XYZ file of C-alpha atoms in Angstrom:
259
model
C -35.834 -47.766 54.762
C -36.632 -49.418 58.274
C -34.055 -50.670 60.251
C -33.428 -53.720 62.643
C -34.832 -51.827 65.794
C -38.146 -50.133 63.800
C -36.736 -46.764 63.533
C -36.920 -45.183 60.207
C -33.494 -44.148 58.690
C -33.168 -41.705 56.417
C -30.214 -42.750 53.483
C -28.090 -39.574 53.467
C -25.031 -38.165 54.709
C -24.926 -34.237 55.229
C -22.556 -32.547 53.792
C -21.145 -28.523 52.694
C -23.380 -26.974 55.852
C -23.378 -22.982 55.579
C -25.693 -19.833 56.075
C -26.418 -18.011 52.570
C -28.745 -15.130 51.853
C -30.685 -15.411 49.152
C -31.571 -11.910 48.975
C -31.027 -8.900 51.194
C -35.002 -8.976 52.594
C -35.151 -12.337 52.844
C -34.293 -15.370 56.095
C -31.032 -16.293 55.950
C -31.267 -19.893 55.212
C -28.972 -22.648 55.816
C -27.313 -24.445 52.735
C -27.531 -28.023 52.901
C -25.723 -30.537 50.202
C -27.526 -33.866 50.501
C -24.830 -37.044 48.834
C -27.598 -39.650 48.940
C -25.894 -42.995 49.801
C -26.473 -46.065 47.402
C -29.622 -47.885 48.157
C -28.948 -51.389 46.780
C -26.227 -53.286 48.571
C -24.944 -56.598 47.484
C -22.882 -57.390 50.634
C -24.939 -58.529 54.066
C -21.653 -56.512 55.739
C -22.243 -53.947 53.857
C -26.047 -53.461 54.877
C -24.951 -54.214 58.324
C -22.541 -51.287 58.519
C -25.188 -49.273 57.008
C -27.675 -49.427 59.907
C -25.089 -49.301 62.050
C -24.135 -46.358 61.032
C -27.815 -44.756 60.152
C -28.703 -45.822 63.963
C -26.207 -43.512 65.177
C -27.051 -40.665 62.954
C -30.511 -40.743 64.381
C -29.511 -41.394 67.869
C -27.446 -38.439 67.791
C -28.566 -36.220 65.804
C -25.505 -36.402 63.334
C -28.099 -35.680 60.007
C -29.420 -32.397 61.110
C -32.651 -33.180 60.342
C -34.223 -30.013 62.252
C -31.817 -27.751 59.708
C -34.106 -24.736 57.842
C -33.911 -24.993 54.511
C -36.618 -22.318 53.342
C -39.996 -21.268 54.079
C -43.476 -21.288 52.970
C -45.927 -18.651 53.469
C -48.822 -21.346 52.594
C -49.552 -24.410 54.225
C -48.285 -27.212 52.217
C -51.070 -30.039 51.848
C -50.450 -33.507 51.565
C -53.326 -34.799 53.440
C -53.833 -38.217 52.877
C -57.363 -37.766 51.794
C -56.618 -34.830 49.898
C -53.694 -35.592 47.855
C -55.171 -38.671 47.030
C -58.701 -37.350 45.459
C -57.627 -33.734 44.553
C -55.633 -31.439 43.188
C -53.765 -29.658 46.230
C -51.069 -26.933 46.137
C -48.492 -29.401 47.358
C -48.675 -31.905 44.544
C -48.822 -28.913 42.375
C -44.764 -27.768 43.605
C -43.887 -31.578 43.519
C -44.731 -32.037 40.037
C -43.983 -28.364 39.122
C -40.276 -29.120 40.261
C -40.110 -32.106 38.384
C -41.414 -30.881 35.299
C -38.708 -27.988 35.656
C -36.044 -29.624 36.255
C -36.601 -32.471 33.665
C -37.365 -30.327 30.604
C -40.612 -32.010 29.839
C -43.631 -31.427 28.706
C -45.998 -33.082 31.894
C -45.401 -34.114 35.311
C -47.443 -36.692 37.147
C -46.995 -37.857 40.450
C -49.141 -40.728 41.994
C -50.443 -38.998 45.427
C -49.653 -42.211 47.276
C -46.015 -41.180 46.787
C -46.959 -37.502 48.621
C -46.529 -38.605 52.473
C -46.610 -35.646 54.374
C -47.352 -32.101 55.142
C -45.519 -29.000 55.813
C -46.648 -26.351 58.371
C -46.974 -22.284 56.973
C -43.159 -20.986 58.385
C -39.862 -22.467 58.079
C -39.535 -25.875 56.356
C -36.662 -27.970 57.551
C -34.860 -30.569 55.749
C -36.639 -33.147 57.893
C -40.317 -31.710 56.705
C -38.804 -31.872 53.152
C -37.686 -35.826 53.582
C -40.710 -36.533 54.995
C -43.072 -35.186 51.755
C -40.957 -37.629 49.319
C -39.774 -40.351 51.759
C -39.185 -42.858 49.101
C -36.247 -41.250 47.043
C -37.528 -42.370 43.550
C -35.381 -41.463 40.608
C -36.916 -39.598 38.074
C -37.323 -40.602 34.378
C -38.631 -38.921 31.270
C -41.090 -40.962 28.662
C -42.448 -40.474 25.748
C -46.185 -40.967 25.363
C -48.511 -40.985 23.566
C -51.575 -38.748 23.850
C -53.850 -41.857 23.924
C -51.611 -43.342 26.176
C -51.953 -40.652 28.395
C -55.484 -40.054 28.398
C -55.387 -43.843 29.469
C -53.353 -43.140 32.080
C -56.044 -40.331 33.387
C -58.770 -42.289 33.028
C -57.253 -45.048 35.313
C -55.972 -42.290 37.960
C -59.793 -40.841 38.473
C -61.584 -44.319 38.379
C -61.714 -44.588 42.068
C -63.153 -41.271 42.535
C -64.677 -40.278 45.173
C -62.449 -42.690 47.510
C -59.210 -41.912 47.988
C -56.326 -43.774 46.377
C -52.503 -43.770 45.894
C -52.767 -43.977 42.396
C -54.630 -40.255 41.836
C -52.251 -38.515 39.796
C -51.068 -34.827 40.384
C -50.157 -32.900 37.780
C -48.004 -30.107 35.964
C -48.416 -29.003 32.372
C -51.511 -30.494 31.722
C -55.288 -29.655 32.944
C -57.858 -31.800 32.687
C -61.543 -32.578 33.790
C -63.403 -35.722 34.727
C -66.962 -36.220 35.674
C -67.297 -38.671 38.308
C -70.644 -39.539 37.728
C -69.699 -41.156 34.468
C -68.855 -45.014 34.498
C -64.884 -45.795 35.238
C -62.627 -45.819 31.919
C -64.696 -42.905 29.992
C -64.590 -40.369 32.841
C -62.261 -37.861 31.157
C -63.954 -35.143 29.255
C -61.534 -32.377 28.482
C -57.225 -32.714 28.989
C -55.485 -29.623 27.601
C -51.493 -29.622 27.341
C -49.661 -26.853 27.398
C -53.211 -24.870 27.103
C -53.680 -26.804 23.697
C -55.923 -29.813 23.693
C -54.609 -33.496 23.850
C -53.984 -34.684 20.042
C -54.335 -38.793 20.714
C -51.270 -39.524 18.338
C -49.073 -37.070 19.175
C -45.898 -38.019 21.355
C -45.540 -36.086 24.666
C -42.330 -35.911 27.028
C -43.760 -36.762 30.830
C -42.079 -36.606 34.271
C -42.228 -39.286 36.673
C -40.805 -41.327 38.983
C -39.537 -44.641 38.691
C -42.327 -46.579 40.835
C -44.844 -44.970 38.201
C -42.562 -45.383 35.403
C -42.297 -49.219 36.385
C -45.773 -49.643 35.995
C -46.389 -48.963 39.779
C -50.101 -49.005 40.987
C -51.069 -50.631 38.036
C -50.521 -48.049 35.753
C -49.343 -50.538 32.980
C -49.593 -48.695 30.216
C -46.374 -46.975 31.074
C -44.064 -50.434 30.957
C -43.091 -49.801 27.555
C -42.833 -46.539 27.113
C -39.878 -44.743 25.674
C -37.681 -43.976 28.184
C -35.382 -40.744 27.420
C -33.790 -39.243 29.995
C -33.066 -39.953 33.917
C -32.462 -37.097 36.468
C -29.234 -36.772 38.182
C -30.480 -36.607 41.523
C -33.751 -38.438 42.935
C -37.149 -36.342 43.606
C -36.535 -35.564 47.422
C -32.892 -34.325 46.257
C -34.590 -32.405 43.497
C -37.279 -30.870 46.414
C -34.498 -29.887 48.575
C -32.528 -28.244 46.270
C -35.827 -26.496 44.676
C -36.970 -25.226 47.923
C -33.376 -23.949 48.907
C -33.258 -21.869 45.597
C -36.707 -20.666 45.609
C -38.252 -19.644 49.298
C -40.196 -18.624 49.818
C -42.696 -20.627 48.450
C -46.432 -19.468 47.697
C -47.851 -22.730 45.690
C -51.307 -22.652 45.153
C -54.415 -24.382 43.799
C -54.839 -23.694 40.409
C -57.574 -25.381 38.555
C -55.263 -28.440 36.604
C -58.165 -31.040 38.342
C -61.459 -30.326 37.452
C -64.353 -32.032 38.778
C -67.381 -31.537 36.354
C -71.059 -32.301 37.483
């Protein structure tokens, strides 16, 4: 959200601030309960006092944004030019956390919605904010295999360039050869180890921009929609990083590039 005076403002009030230890040989850590504030406002006052009061939050430092909320002992990548052509070990933990929490059977996670890197070390809850900026709730289709190949096909057919719409990934691997035309670049997608069966219903992750047929991906606007998270993704990153540092994500072959 960008306020009146260009400053970004981040929607959350901090909350339930306290020092745990996760386990006797690891950092202490500090605790942080983020109560993310409602986005859609009907009232012009309303929006008004809402800047007003996000403007002092950043002007003073009132959100703790610099607070360590784990650690990594990898560098997190979400290069732009990476996250939007390749499998990296950040969109990996995004879409691994997603798939975790939601139950399902696939993640995906347009890279365009990736925005940042984190730094080897501590990660603060500022770094964290900063990887999913937008807050997106998270919903839970059902798909179709063919539906989902689709939906693969469309998220390599810019390869090599680099574009929002590449697609990371959890529960699925698949392989693509670039040198193929756009629309039948796909040659192998295994689920759950298993290969894809075309008319077979799968549960998949996402957020609501994809789910909404964001980036074009249109083949998701009528999908069966059965379940909604309780928090949004950057909620579900905190809370997933607080619980589980450190982190060691890595690369792990779920993008293939065949020649």
């Amino acid at each position: 959200m960008y306020g009146a005076f260009g400053l970004t403002f981040r929607l959350y009030v901090i909350a339930d601030v306290r020092q745990t230890i996760p386990k006797p040989e690891r950092t202490a850590f500090t605790d942080v309960e983020v109560l993310p504030m409602k986005r859609n406002f009907r009232s012009n006052t309303k929006k008004l006092l809402v800047v007003a009061l996000l403007f002092s939050m950043v002007t003073f430092g009132a959100a703790g944004l610099d607070t360590v909320i784990g650690e990594t002992g990898l560098m997190l990548n979400g290069m732009r030019e990476h996250i939007r052509s390749q499998e990296t070990n950040l969109g990996n933990l995004v879409t691994d956390v997603i798939r975790e929490r939601m139950g399902a059977d696939i993640a995906i996670y347009n890279g365009g919605g990736i925005r940042a890197s984190a730094d080897m070390g501590e990660i603060t809850l500022e770094d964290a904010m900063d990887i999913l900026a937008f807050q997106n709730d998270v919903v839970t289709m059902r798909l179709s295999g063919a539906k989902l190949l689709e939906a693969l096909e469309y998220a390599v057919s810019s390869y090599p360039q680099a574009s929002g719409k590449f697609l990371q990934v959890s529960g699925i691997r698949f392989y693509f050869n670039p040198e193929r035309s756009a629309g039948s670049r796909i040659t192998k997608v295994l689920v759950g180890g298993s290969e894809l069966v075309r008319d077979r219903n799968y549960t998949v992750a996402t957020n609501e921009f994809l789910a909404a047929g964001g980036d074009d991906y249109t083949m998701f606007v009528d999908a069966e929609q059965v379940d909604m998270g309780d928090v949004h993704d950057q909620a579900m990153f905190i809370q997933y990083i607080q619980q589980n540092s450190p982190l060691f994500p890595t690369v792990e072959g779920r993008i293939v590039v065949e020649r």
